[in-house]
Amino acid sequence: MPAHPFGWIEEEAARRARAGLVRTLRPRPADSPVLDLASNDYLGLTRHPETVGAAAGAAERWGAGATGSRLVTGSTALHAELERELAEFTGFEAALVLSSGYAANLAALTALTARGSLIVSDAGNHASIVDGCRLSRAETAVVPHADPQAVHKVLDGYAVDGPGVDGPGIDGPDGRALVVTDSVFSVDGDAAPLAELAAVAREFGAALVVDDAHGLGVLGDGGRGALHAAGLAGAPDVVATVTLSKSLGSQGGAVLGPAHVIDHLVNAARTFIFDTGLAPAAAGAALASLRLLRREPGRAARARDVSAALHRQLTAAGLAAVRPDAAVVSVRAPSAEAALRWAADCRTEGLGVGCFRPPSVPDGISRLRLTARADLTDAQIAAAVDTIVRTAPAS
């Protein structure tokens, strides 16, 4: 009798259990008493009355779903309005809204490369970038984290005399090359050296693609993002991807860049062409949050102030917290098991924190991951620090 086709799943489950890597779903109630330092609601807009009201209003006007792909029936005037205002706010020529930030990264990386292209990717990049590189069929070189010299070495190894910008072109069937990085890395909250990476890319005629998921709403003038802060927004050789689910408190993603690049994605990006459009409620909520941020730019600075306060108080208490460049604060744990217990003890004490451990962390170091929110009070910050310190495992 042949083996059961899914019999191997039990073996995989047992292996995960032995390694302490079982993931479980924990549905949260609508009104949780837990103080939330685990979500990515950096500006505290997910429950803001304007955001929620805009989502409800969009659903009432346009319906519960987009009804089809953007190229069929899934585009509404609301989507177009969001794209115009998002591009204007961040300093790019055009924007394209997709159903998630994950889909946005896949769209950019697969549509802007092909078999024979070269992608140079930071070792700390998000999984959606990793998957985009794999699906692109381009040759991918993974370089050490936040190391422009390593990027230079890879590009130099592929360089030939040719049509590059201010330098050589790239050896390959199509001569295309991309340098791709997160702007703010989701594990430790450190920022990429964007200006240096742009300079290296330009030396070899490569494009720079930046996932600004954790920078939008937190970095730059009034939260316009890391690329705006670096003076790279709107550059003809720079493309950004963002999510609408973090600082903007909604759902969805977008690609930002030159208009002809965005037009190309409309015609070539499979995660745009064949996916149902973003639900109108999500588009309406994101647009309302974006407008609120424009009126209240101090929210971005407050998120940074909260993360700095968390880092300062945790390190003063003797914990190994990484200095944040945006709104993510990482606190090292002595082991994966200790990190799990630490996060569970925090939750028991009424504090929700993230827990990152192998294989989700590229450096193999387990940690708690805290996300600063602009709406946290000083008293809530102090209470969170007290809970984390009291429940900290012995090192």
mmCIF file of C-alpha atoms in Angstrom:
data_model
loop_
_atom_site.group_PDB
_atom_site.id
_atom_site.type_symbol
_atom_site.label_atom_id
_atom_site.label_comp_id
_atom_site.label_asym_id
_atom_site.label_seq_id
_atom_site.Cartn_x
_atom_site.Cartn_y
_atom_site.Cartn_z
ATOM 1 C CA MET A 1 0.000 0.000 0.000
ATOM 2 C CA PRO A 2 1.503 3.401 -0.947
ATOM 3 C CA ALA A 3 2.543 5.834 1.773
ATOM 4 C CA HIS A 4 0.105 8.573 2.700
ATOM 5 C CA PRO A 5 0.972 11.667 0.598
ATOM 6 C CA PHE A 6 1.009 13.889 3.683
ATOM 7 C CA GLY A 7 2.652 11.457 6.039
ATOM 8 C CA TRP A 8 5.836 13.520 6.033
ATOM 9 C CA ILE A 9 4.003 16.396 7.749
ATOM 10 C CA GLU A 10 3.926 14.517 11.057
ATOM 11 C CA GLU A 11 7.691 14.098 10.899
ATOM 12 C CA GLU A 12 8.125 17.799 10.183
ATOM 13 C CA ALA A 13 5.827 18.677 13.078
ATOM 14 C CA ALA A 14 7.812 16.476 15.435
ATOM 15 C CA ARG A 15 11.068 18.044 14.262
ATOM 16 C CA ARG A 16 9.714 21.549 14.891
ATOM 17 C CA ALA A 17 8.479 20.540 18.347
ATOM 18 C CA ARG A 18 11.895 19.115 19.290
ATOM 19 C CA ALA A 19 13.536 22.368 18.160
ATOM 20 C CA GLY A 20 11.005 24.525 20.029
ATOM 21 C CA LEU A 21 9.920 26.197 16.780
ATOM 22 C CA VAL A 22 6.190 25.488 16.727
ATOM 23 C CA ARG A 23 4.151 28.526 15.724
ATOM 24 C CA THR A 24 0.625 28.947 17.016
ATOM 25 C CA LEU A 25 -2.201 31.334 16.264
ATOM 26 C CA ARG A 26 -3.453 33.398 19.201
ATOM 27 C CA PRO A 27 -6.666 35.244 18.283
ATOM 28 C CA ARG A 28 -6.883 38.514 20.188
ATOM 29 C CA PRO A 29 -10.125 39.987 21.484
ATOM 30 C CA ALA A 30 -11.412 43.257 20.073
ATOM 31 C CA ASP A 31 -10.826 45.032 23.392
ATOM 32 C CA SER A 32 -7.652 43.487 24.773
ATOM 33 C CA PRO A 33 -6.415 44.756 28.141
ATOM 34 C CA VAL A 34 -2.823 44.008 27.110
ATOM 35 C CA LEU A 35 -0.542 47.010 26.487
ATOM 36 C CA ASP A 36 0.545 46.494 22.891
ATOM 37 C CA LEU A 37 4.247 46.782 22.052
ATOM 38 C CA ALA A 38 4.095 43.947 19.527
ATOM 39 C CA SER A 39 2.123 45.380 16.617
ATOM 40 C CA ASN A 40 3.441 47.698 13.886
ATOM 41 C CA ASP A 41 0.868 50.417 14.590
ATOM 42 C CA TYR A 42 3.656 52.986 14.928
ATOM 43 C CA LEU A 43 1.478 56.093 14.867
ATOM 44 C CA GLY A 44 -1.454 54.627 16.795
ATOM 45 C CA LEU A 45 -3.830 55.169 13.864
ATOM 46 C CA THR A 46 -5.420 51.721 13.478
ATOM 47 C CA ARG A 47 -8.213 52.670 15.896
ATOM 48 C CA HIS A 48 -8.209 56.404 15.264
ATOM 49 C CA PRO A 49 -11.791 57.595 14.649
ATOM 50 C CA GLU A 50 -10.875 59.191 11.311
ATOM 51 C CA THR A 51 -9.194 56.027 10.058
ATOM 52 C CA VAL A 52 -12.001 53.744 11.189
ATOM 53 C CA GLY A 53 -14.673 56.117 9.931
ATOM 54 C CA ALA A 54 -13.034 56.372 6.512
ATOM 55 C CA ALA A 55 -12.876 52.570 6.258
ATOM 56 C CA ALA A 56 -16.574 52.268 7.085
ATOM 57 C CA GLY A 57 -17.494 55.045 4.680
ATOM 58 C CA ALA A 58 -15.511 53.516 1.834
ATOM 59 C CA ALA A 59 -17.133 50.128 2.398
ATOM 60 C CA GLU A 60 -20.590 51.678 2.371
ATOM 61 C CA ARG A 61 -19.874 53.585 -0.850
ATOM 62 C CA TRP A 62 -17.802 51.085 -2.829
ATOM 63 C CA GLY A 63 -18.750 47.737 -1.264
ATOM 64 C CA ALA A 64 -16.956 45.232 0.932
ATOM 65 C CA GLY A 65 -14.518 44.078 -1.747
ATOM 66 C CA ALA A 66 -12.753 45.396 -4.836
ATOM 67 C CA THR A 67 -14.676 42.783 -6.938
ATOM 68 C CA GLY A 68 -11.749 41.970 -9.234
ATOM 69 C CA SER A 69 -8.187 42.698 -10.244
ATOM 70 C CA ARG A 70 -7.161 46.318 -10.642
ATOM 71 C CA LEU A 71 -7.107 45.937 -14.440
ATOM 72 C CA VAL A 72 -10.680 44.622 -14.579
ATOM 73 C CA THR A 73 -13.023 46.089 -11.934
ATOM 74 C CA GLY A 74 -10.746 46.457 -8.899
ATOM 75 C CA SER A 75 -9.635 50.060 -9.451
ATOM 76 C CA THR A 76 -11.781 52.794 -7.948
ATOM 77 C CA ALA A 77 -11.407 56.550 -7.795
ATOM 78 C CA LEU A 78 -10.365 55.972 -4.181
ATOM 79 C CA HIS A 79 -7.369 53.870 -5.248
ATOM 80 C CA ALA A 80 -6.273 56.547 -7.709
ATOM 81 C CA GLU A 81 -6.643 59.257 -5.065
ATOM 82 C CA LEU A 82 -4.560 57.269 -2.604
ATOM 83 C CA GLU A 83 -1.839 56.720 -5.207
ATOM 84 C CA ARG A 84 -1.660 60.423 -6.092
ATOM 85 C CA GLU A 85 -1.460 61.580 -2.489
ATOM 86 C CA LEU A 86 0.970 58.857 -1.446
ATOM 87 C CA ALA A 87 3.359 59.748 -4.279
ATOM 88 C CA GLU A 88 3.095 63.447 -3.506
ATOM 89 C CA PHE A 89 3.677 62.926 0.215
ATOM 90 C CA THR A 90 6.760 60.734 -0.208
ATOM 91 C CA GLY A 91 8.268 62.766 -3.043
ATOM 92 C CA PHE A 92 7.963 60.237 -5.865
ATOM 93 C CA GLU A 93 6.503 60.768 -9.312
ATOM 94 C CA ALA A 94 3.967 57.947 -9.178
ATOM 95 C CA ALA A 95 2.628 55.129 -7.015
ATOM 96 C CA LEU A 96 0.885 51.806 -7.527
ATOM 97 C CA VAL A 97 -1.237 50.295 -4.754
ATOM 98 C CA LEU A 98 -1.325 46.497 -4.282
ATOM 99 C CA SER A 99 -3.022 44.174 -1.832
ATOM 100 C CA SER A 100 -0.023 43.910 0.539
ATOM 101 C CA GLY A 101 3.525 45.062 1.102
ATOM 102 C CA TYR A 102 4.595 41.497 0.379
ATOM 103 C CA ALA A 103 2.948 41.702 -3.048
ATOM 104 C CA ALA A 104 4.595 45.082 -3.648
ATOM 105 C CA ASN A 105 8.081 43.662 -3.098
ATOM 106 C CA LEU A 106 7.361 40.692 -5.349
ATOM 107 C CA ALA A 107 6.003 43.043 -8.012
ATOM 108 C CA ALA A 108 9.033 45.326 -8.034
ATOM 109 C CA LEU A 109 11.675 42.619 -7.985
ATOM 110 C CA THR A 110 10.099 40.293 -10.542
ATOM 111 C CA ALA A 111 8.989 42.977 -13.016
ATOM 112 C CA LEU A 112 12.237 44.955 -12.998
ATOM 113 C CA THR A 113 14.512 41.964 -13.575
ATOM 114 C CA ALA A 114 14.614 38.781 -15.629
ATOM 115 C CA ARG A 115 16.737 35.716 -16.104
ATOM 116 C CA GLY A 116 20.235 37.069 -16.630
ATOM 117 C CA SER A 117 19.753 40.125 -14.407
ATOM 118 C CA LEU A 118 21.715 40.673 -11.199
ATOM 119 C CA ILE A 119 20.208 41.451 -7.787
ATOM 120 C CA VAL A 120 22.451 42.386 -4.856
ATOM 121 C CA SER A 121 20.503 41.800 -1.647
ATOM 122 C CA ASP A 122 21.329 42.574 1.993
ATOM 123 C CA ALA A 123 21.573 39.501 4.235
ATOM 124 C CA GLY A 124 19.111 41.082 6.676
ATOM 125 C CA ASN A 125 16.369 41.773 4.138
ATOM 126 C CA HIS A 126 12.750 40.820 4.824
ATOM 127 C CA ALA A 127 11.423 37.455 3.652
ATOM 128 C CA SER A 128 9.301 39.146 0.984
ATOM 129 C CA ILE A 129 12.474 40.496 -0.624
ATOM 130 C CA VAL A 130 14.087 37.074 -0.402
ATOM 131 C CA ASP A 131 11.076 35.509 -2.113
ATOM 132 C CA GLY A 132 11.016 38.267 -4.733
ATOM 133 C CA CYS A 133 14.637 37.539 -5.567
ATOM 134 C CA ARG A 134 13.895 33.828 -5.928
ATOM 135 C CA LEU A 135 10.849 34.381 -8.139
ATOM 136 C CA SER A 136 12.646 36.902 -10.342
ATOM 137 C CA ARG A 137 14.937 34.191 -11.803
ATOM 138 C CA ALA A 138 17.747 36.739 -11.662
ATOM 139 C CA GLU A 139 21.133 35.842 -10.264
ATOM 140 C CA THR A 140 21.096 36.964 -6.636
ATOM 141 C CA ALA A 141 24.171 37.834 -4.615
ATOM 142 C CA VAL A 142 23.525 38.087 -0.870
ATOM 143 C CA VAL A 143 25.957 40.478 0.797
ATOM 144 C CA PRO A 144 26.799 41.090 4.472
ATOM 145 C CA HIS A 145 24.382 43.296 6.363
ATOM 146 C CA ALA A 146 24.560 47.070 5.760
ATOM 147 C CA ASP A 147 27.880 46.852 3.910
ATOM 148 C CA PRO A 148 28.176 49.168 0.860
ATOM 149 C CA GLN A 149 31.723 47.968 0.218
ATOM 150 C CA ALA A 150 30.447 44.410 -0.165
ATOM 151 C CA VAL A 151 27.860 45.671 -2.667
ATOM 152 C CA HIS A 152 30.636 47.476 -4.552
ATOM 153 C CA LYS A 153 32.730 44.313 -4.676
ATOM 154 C CA VAL A 154 29.863 42.279 -6.173
ATOM 155 C CA LEU A 155 28.966 44.894 -8.781
ATOM 156 C CA ASP A 156 32.627 45.392 -9.659
ATOM 157 C CA GLY A 157 32.933 41.654 -10.252
ATOM 158 C CA TYR A 158 30.168 41.841 -12.884
ATOM 159 C CA ALA A 159 31.298 45.115 -14.435
ATOM 160 C CA VAL A 160 32.243 45.524 -18.080
ATOM 161 C CA ASP A 161 32.881 48.643 -20.134
ATOM 162 C CA GLY A 162 29.534 49.700 -21.458
ATOM 163 C CA PRO A 163 26.442 51.800 -21.026
ATOM 164 C CA GLY A 164 26.512 52.320 -17.276
ATOM 165 C CA VAL A 165 25.752 55.618 -15.593
ATOM 166 C CA ASP A 166 29.026 57.341 -14.589
ATOM 167 C CA GLY A 167 30.857 54.057 -14.966
ATOM 168 C CA PRO A 168 30.786 50.541 -16.348
ATOM 169 C CA GLY A 169 27.751 48.455 -17.153
ATOM 170 C CA ILE A 170 26.893 44.998 -15.838
ATOM 171 C CA ASP A 171 27.955 41.822 -17.601
ATOM 172 C CA GLY A 172 24.927 39.676 -18.400
ATOM 173 C CA PRO A 173 22.363 38.940 -21.107
ATOM 174 C CA ASP A 174 20.277 42.020 -20.288
ATOM 175 C CA GLY A 175 22.711 44.198 -18.345
ATOM 176 C CA ARG A 176 20.139 44.912 -15.622
ATOM 177 C CA ALA A 177 21.217 45.183 -12.000
ATOM 178 C CA LEU A 178 19.348 46.054 -8.805
ATOM 179 C CA VAL A 179 20.597 46.740 -5.301
ATOM 180 C CA VAL A 180 17.789 45.945 -2.859
ATOM 181 C CA THR A 181 17.568 46.657 0.858
ATOM 182 C CA ASP A 182 15.190 47.363 3.687
ATOM 183 C CA SER A 183 15.378 50.996 4.815
ATOM 184 C CA VAL A 184 14.878 49.947 8.446
ATOM 185 C CA PHE A 185 15.477 46.312 9.278
ATOM 186 C CA SER A 186 12.631 44.679 11.131
ATOM 187 C CA VAL A 187 14.729 42.574 13.522
ATOM 188 C CA ASP A 188 17.012 45.118 15.219
ATOM 189 C CA GLY A 189 15.474 48.357 13.932
ATOM 190 C CA ASP A 190 18.736 49.613 12.420
ATOM 191 C CA ALA A 191 18.721 51.747 9.265
ATOM 192 C CA ALA A 192 20.455 50.975 5.982
ATOM 193 C CA PRO A 193 23.185 53.340 4.697
ATOM 194 C CA LEU A 194 20.990 54.511 1.819
ATOM 195 C CA ALA A 195 23.152 57.372 0.549
ATOM 196 C CA GLU A 196 26.222 55.121 0.336
ATOM 197 C CA LEU A 197 24.261 52.331 -1.348
ATOM 198 C CA ALA A 198 22.848 54.775 -3.904
ATOM 199 C CA ALA A 199 26.350 56.045 -4.710
ATOM 200 C CA VAL A 200 27.643 52.510 -5.255
ATOM 201 C CA ALA A 201 24.640 51.553 -7.404
ATOM 202 C CA ARG A 202 25.066 54.648 -9.581
ATOM 203 C CA GLU A 203 28.734 53.941 -10.138
ATOM 204 C CA PHE A 204 27.735 50.751 -11.954
ATOM 205 C CA GLY A 205 24.437 51.865 -13.498
ATOM 206 C CA ALA A 206 22.356 49.764 -11.118
ATOM 207 C CA ALA A 207 18.955 50.719 -9.730
ATOM 208 C CA LEU A 208 18.280 51.006 -6.004
ATOM 209 C CA VAL A 209 15.115 49.352 -4.659
ATOM 210 C CA VAL A 210 14.278 50.120 -1.027
ATOM 211 C CA ASP A 211 11.587 48.551 1.143
ATOM 212 C CA ASP A 212 10.548 51.502 3.327
ATOM 213 C CA ALA A 213 7.905 49.587 5.275
ATOM 214 C CA HIS A 214 9.371 50.592 8.650
ATOM 215 C CA GLY A 215 10.449 54.088 7.579
ATOM 216 C CA LEU A 216 7.235 55.541 6.173
ATOM 217 C CA GLY A 217 5.456 57.522 8.866
ATOM 218 C CA VAL A 218 8.471 57.467 11.202
ATOM 219 C CA LEU A 219 11.527 58.816 9.362
ATOM 220 C CA GLY A 220 11.964 61.904 7.209
ATOM 221 C CA ASP A 221 10.267 65.274 7.371
ATOM 222 C CA GLY A 222 6.860 64.654 8.934
ATOM 223 C CA GLY A 223 7.183 60.903 8.352
ATOM 224 C CA ARG A 224 7.797 61.076 4.596
ATOM 225 C CA GLY A 225 10.120 58.114 4.814
ATOM 226 C CA ALA A 226 13.762 57.112 4.824
ATOM 227 C CA LEU A 227 14.314 57.873 1.144
ATOM 228 C CA HIS A 228 12.959 61.383 1.583
ATOM 229 C CA ALA A 229 15.290 61.831 4.566
ATOM 230 C CA ALA A 230 18.247 60.634 2.462
ATOM 231 C CA GLY A 231 17.440 62.979 -0.411
ATOM 232 C CA LEU A 232 16.717 60.067 -2.748
ATOM 233 C CA ALA A 233 12.938 60.349 -3.150
ATOM 234 C CA GLY A 234 11.998 60.991 -6.750
ATOM 235 C CA ALA A 235 15.404 60.058 -8.166
ATOM 236 C CA PRO A 236 15.142 58.442 -11.620
ATOM 237 C CA ASP A 237 17.105 55.352 -10.531
ATOM 238 C CA VAL A 238 15.336 54.723 -7.214
ATOM 239 C CA VAL A 239 12.202 52.679 -6.474
ATOM 240 C CA ALA A 240 10.551 52.306 -3.081
ATOM 241 C CA THR A 241 8.073 49.808 -1.737
ATOM 242 C CA VAL A 242 5.925 50.533 1.307
ATOM 243 C CA THR A 243 3.177 48.956 3.334
ATOM 244 C CA LEU A 244 -0.072 50.595 4.359
ATOM 245 C CA SER A 245 -0.393 48.281 7.362
ATOM 246 C CA LYS A 246 2.145 49.832 9.725
ATOM 247 C CA SER A 247 2.244 53.603 10.205
ATOM 248 C CA LEU A 248 -0.925 54.109 8.166
ATOM 249 C CA GLY A 249 -2.845 51.591 10.266
ATOM 250 C CA SER A 250 -4.595 49.894 7.369
ATOM 251 C CA GLN A 251 -3.807 47.071 4.936
ATOM 252 C CA GLY A 252 -2.045 46.892 1.595
ATOM 253 C CA GLY A 253 1.179 47.984 -0.059
ATOM 254 C CA ALA A 254 2.511 50.232 -2.788
ATOM 255 C CA VAL A 255 5.408 50.695 -5.169
ATOM 256 C CA LEU A 256 6.712 54.251 -5.640
ATOM 257 C CA GLY A 257 8.983 55.475 -8.406
ATOM 258 C CA PRO A 258 9.291 57.158 -11.793
ATOM 259 C CA ALA A 259 6.041 57.168 -13.777
ATOM 260 C CA HIS A 260 7.422 54.967 -16.554
ATOM 261 C CA VAL A 261 8.514 52.383 -13.984
ATOM 262 C CA ILE A 262 5.044 52.320 -12.446
ATOM 263 C CA ASP A 263 3.467 52.016 -15.923
ATOM 264 C CA HIS A 264 5.756 49.039 -16.564
ATOM 265 C CA LEU A 265 4.600 47.358 -13.356
ATOM 266 C CA VAL A 266 0.961 47.787 -14.398
ATOM 267 C CA ASN A 267 1.780 45.802 -17.515
ATOM 268 C CA ALA A 268 4.304 43.303 -16.165
ATOM 269 C CA ALA A 269 3.955 42.685 -12.406
ATOM 270 C CA ARG A 270 2.059 39.430 -11.890
ATOM 271 C CA THR A 271 1.177 40.154 -8.242
ATOM 272 C CA PHE A 272 -0.596 43.268 -9.523
ATOM 273 C CA ILE A 273 -2.154 41.924 -12.714
ATOM 274 C CA PHE A 274 -3.563 38.685 -11.320
ATOM 275 C CA ASP A 275 -4.452 39.675 -7.758
ATOM 276 C CA THR A 276 -7.750 41.113 -6.578
ATOM 277 C CA GLY A 277 -7.443 44.830 -5.882
ATOM 278 C CA LEU A 278 -7.092 46.217 -2.392
ATOM 279 C CA ALA A 279 -10.455 46.392 -0.621
ATOM 280 C CA PRO A 280 -11.946 49.911 -0.718
ATOM 281 C CA ALA A 281 -12.187 50.010 3.081
ATOM 282 C CA ALA A 282 -8.415 49.514 3.353
ATOM 283 C CA ALA A 283 -7.735 52.143 0.699
ATOM 284 C CA GLY A 284 -10.035 54.609 2.445
ATOM 285 C CA ALA A 285 -8.454 53.973 5.828
ATOM 286 C CA ALA A 286 -4.920 54.414 4.473
ATOM 287 C CA LEU A 287 -5.875 57.650 2.743
ATOM 288 C CA ALA A 288 -7.446 59.029 5.930
ATOM 289 C CA SER A 289 -4.349 58.131 7.952
ATOM 290 C CA LEU A 290 -2.084 59.721 5.368
ATOM 291 C CA ARG A 291 -4.075 62.956 5.512
ATOM 292 C CA LEU A 292 -4.059 62.866 9.297
ATOM 293 C CA LEU A 293 -0.268 62.470 9.289
ATOM 294 C CA ARG A 294 0.062 65.471 6.989
ATOM 295 C CA ARG A 295 -1.954 67.543 9.460
ATOM 296 C CA GLU A 296 -0.109 66.150 12.483
ATOM 297 C CA PRO A 297 3.517 65.618 11.410
ATOM 298 C CA GLY A 298 4.605 65.541 15.041
ATOM 299 C CA ARG A 299 3.374 61.952 15.274
ATOM 300 C CA ALA A 300 6.514 60.796 13.439
ATOM 301 C CA ALA A 301 8.827 62.549 15.872
ATOM 302 C CA ARG A 302 6.831 61.201 18.822
ATOM 303 C CA ALA A 303 7.263 57.614 17.590
ATOM 304 C CA ARG A 304 11.024 58.177 17.423
ATOM 305 C CA ASP A 305 11.014 59.758 20.883
ATOM 306 C CA VAL A 306 9.156 56.771 22.330
ATOM 307 C CA SER A 307 11.635 54.297 20.830
ATOM 308 C CA ALA A 308 14.552 56.343 22.173
ATOM 309 C CA ALA A 309 12.961 56.412 25.630
ATOM 310 C CA LEU A 310 12.435 52.646 25.615
ATOM 311 C CA HIS A 311 16.051 52.068 24.602
ATOM 312 C CA ARG A 312 17.406 54.531 27.167
ATOM 313 C CA GLN A 313 15.432 53.095 30.076
ATOM 314 C CA LEU A 314 16.069 49.452 29.172
ATOM 315 C CA THR A 315 19.823 49.930 28.805
ATOM 316 C CA ALA A 316 19.914 51.914 32.050
ATOM 317 C CA ALA A 317 18.400 48.830 33.694
ATOM 318 C CA GLY A 318 21.224 46.690 32.334
ATOM 319 C CA LEU A 319 19.467 44.982 29.408
ATOM 320 C CA ALA A 320 21.100 44.545 26.000
ATOM 321 C CA ALA A 321 18.855 46.765 23.887
ATOM 322 C CA VAL A 322 19.945 47.813 20.397
ATOM 323 C CA ARG A 323 19.900 51.562 19.710
ATOM 324 C CA PRO A 324 16.919 52.132 17.379
ATOM 325 C CA ASP A 325 17.059 54.189 14.187
ATOM 326 C CA ALA A 326 13.256 54.297 13.835
ATOM 327 C CA ALA A 327 10.474 52.735 15.921
ATOM 328 C CA VAL A 328 11.725 49.163 16.461
ATOM 329 C CA VAL A 329 13.592 48.355 19.689
ATOM 330 C CA SER A 330 15.350 45.001 19.978
ATOM 331 C CA VAL A 331 16.283 43.463 23.340
ATOM 332 C CA ARG A 332 18.652 40.496 23.248
ATOM 333 C CA ALA A 333 17.775 37.258 25.066
ATOM 334 C CA PRO A 334 20.220 34.551 26.194
ATOM 335 C CA SER A 335 18.470 31.769 24.229
ATOM 336 C CA ALA A 336 15.433 30.941 22.143
ATOM 337 C CA GLU A 337 13.794 29.211 25.096
ATOM 338 C CA ALA A 338 14.482 32.176 27.353
ATOM 339 C CA ALA A 339 13.031 34.575 24.788
ATOM 340 C CA LEU A 340 9.827 32.529 24.587
ATOM 341 C CA ARG A 341 9.442 32.428 28.374
ATOM 342 C CA TRP A 342 10.238 36.141 28.624
ATOM 343 C CA ALA A 343 7.565 37.082 26.098
ATOM 344 C CA ALA A 344 5.044 34.772 27.791
ATOM 345 C CA ASP A 345 5.820 36.257 31.217
ATOM 346 C CA CYS A 346 5.371 39.771 29.820
ATOM 347 C CA ARG A 347 1.978 38.801 28.434
ATOM 348 C CA THR A 348 0.944 37.346 31.786
ATOM 349 C CA GLU A 349 1.851 40.723 33.290
ATOM 350 C CA GLY A 350 -0.324 42.539 30.717
ATOM 351 C CA LEU A 351 2.325 43.522 28.171
ATOM 352 C CA GLY A 352 2.402 42.271 24.579
ATOM 353 C CA VAL A 353 5.866 42.069 22.982
ATOM 354 C CA GLY A 354 7.251 40.376 19.901
ATOM 355 C CA CYS A 355 9.556 37.375 20.140
ATOM 356 C CA PHE A 356 12.076 36.733 17.363
ATOM 357 C CA ARG A 357 14.170 33.573 17.329
ATOM 358 C CA PRO A 358 15.897 31.281 14.820
ATOM 359 C CA PRO A 359 15.272 30.646 11.994
ATOM 360 C CA SER A 360 13.449 34.000 11.675
ATOM 361 C CA VAL A 361 16.555 35.944 12.720
ATOM 362 C CA PRO A 362 19.541 35.790 10.340
ATOM 363 C CA ASP A 363 22.152 36.189 13.101
ATOM 364 C CA GLY A 364 20.770 33.356 15.231
ATOM 365 C CA ILE A 365 20.297 35.654 18.247
ATOM 366 C CA SER A 366 16.910 35.499 19.934
ATOM 367 C CA ARG A 367 15.360 38.711 21.187
ATOM 368 C CA LEU A 368 12.257 40.538 22.234
ATOM 369 C CA ARG A 369 11.088 43.008 19.608
ATOM 370 C CA LEU A 370 9.310 46.094 20.864
ATOM 371 C CA THR A 371 7.504 48.551 18.631
ATOM 372 C CA ALA A 372 7.191 52.135 19.748
ATOM 373 C CA ARG A 373 3.857 53.867 19.221
ATOM 374 C CA ALA A 374 3.325 57.591 18.978
ATOM 375 C CA ASP A 375 0.236 57.355 21.200
ATOM 376 C CA LEU A 376 2.025 55.779 24.185
ATOM 377 C CA THR A 377 2.171 57.951 27.274
ATOM 378 C CA ASP A 378 5.280 58.367 29.411
ATOM 379 C CA ALA A 379 3.522 56.377 32.144
ATOM 380 C CA GLN A 380 2.859 53.498 29.741
ATOM 381 C CA ILE A 381 6.495 53.529 28.624
ATOM 382 C CA ALA A 382 7.659 53.341 32.233
ATOM 383 C CA ALA A 383 5.215 50.512 32.996
ATOM 384 C CA ALA A 384 6.365 48.543 29.949
ATOM 385 C CA VAL A 385 10.019 48.919 30.903
ATOM 386 C CA ASP A 386 9.276 47.841 34.463
ATOM 387 C CA THR A 387 7.530 44.694 33.240
ATOM 388 C CA ILE A 388 10.323 43.776 30.836
ATOM 389 C CA VAL A 389 13.007 44.298 33.476
ATOM 390 C CA ARG A 390 11.142 42.367 36.212
ATOM 391 C CA THR A 391 10.530 39.373 33.928
ATOM 392 C CA ALA A 392 13.989 39.335 32.327
ATOM 393 C CA PRO A 393 15.695 35.920 32.368
ATOM 394 C CA ALA A 394 19.089 35.466 33.938
ATOM 395 C CA SER A 395 21.816 35.898 31.348
#
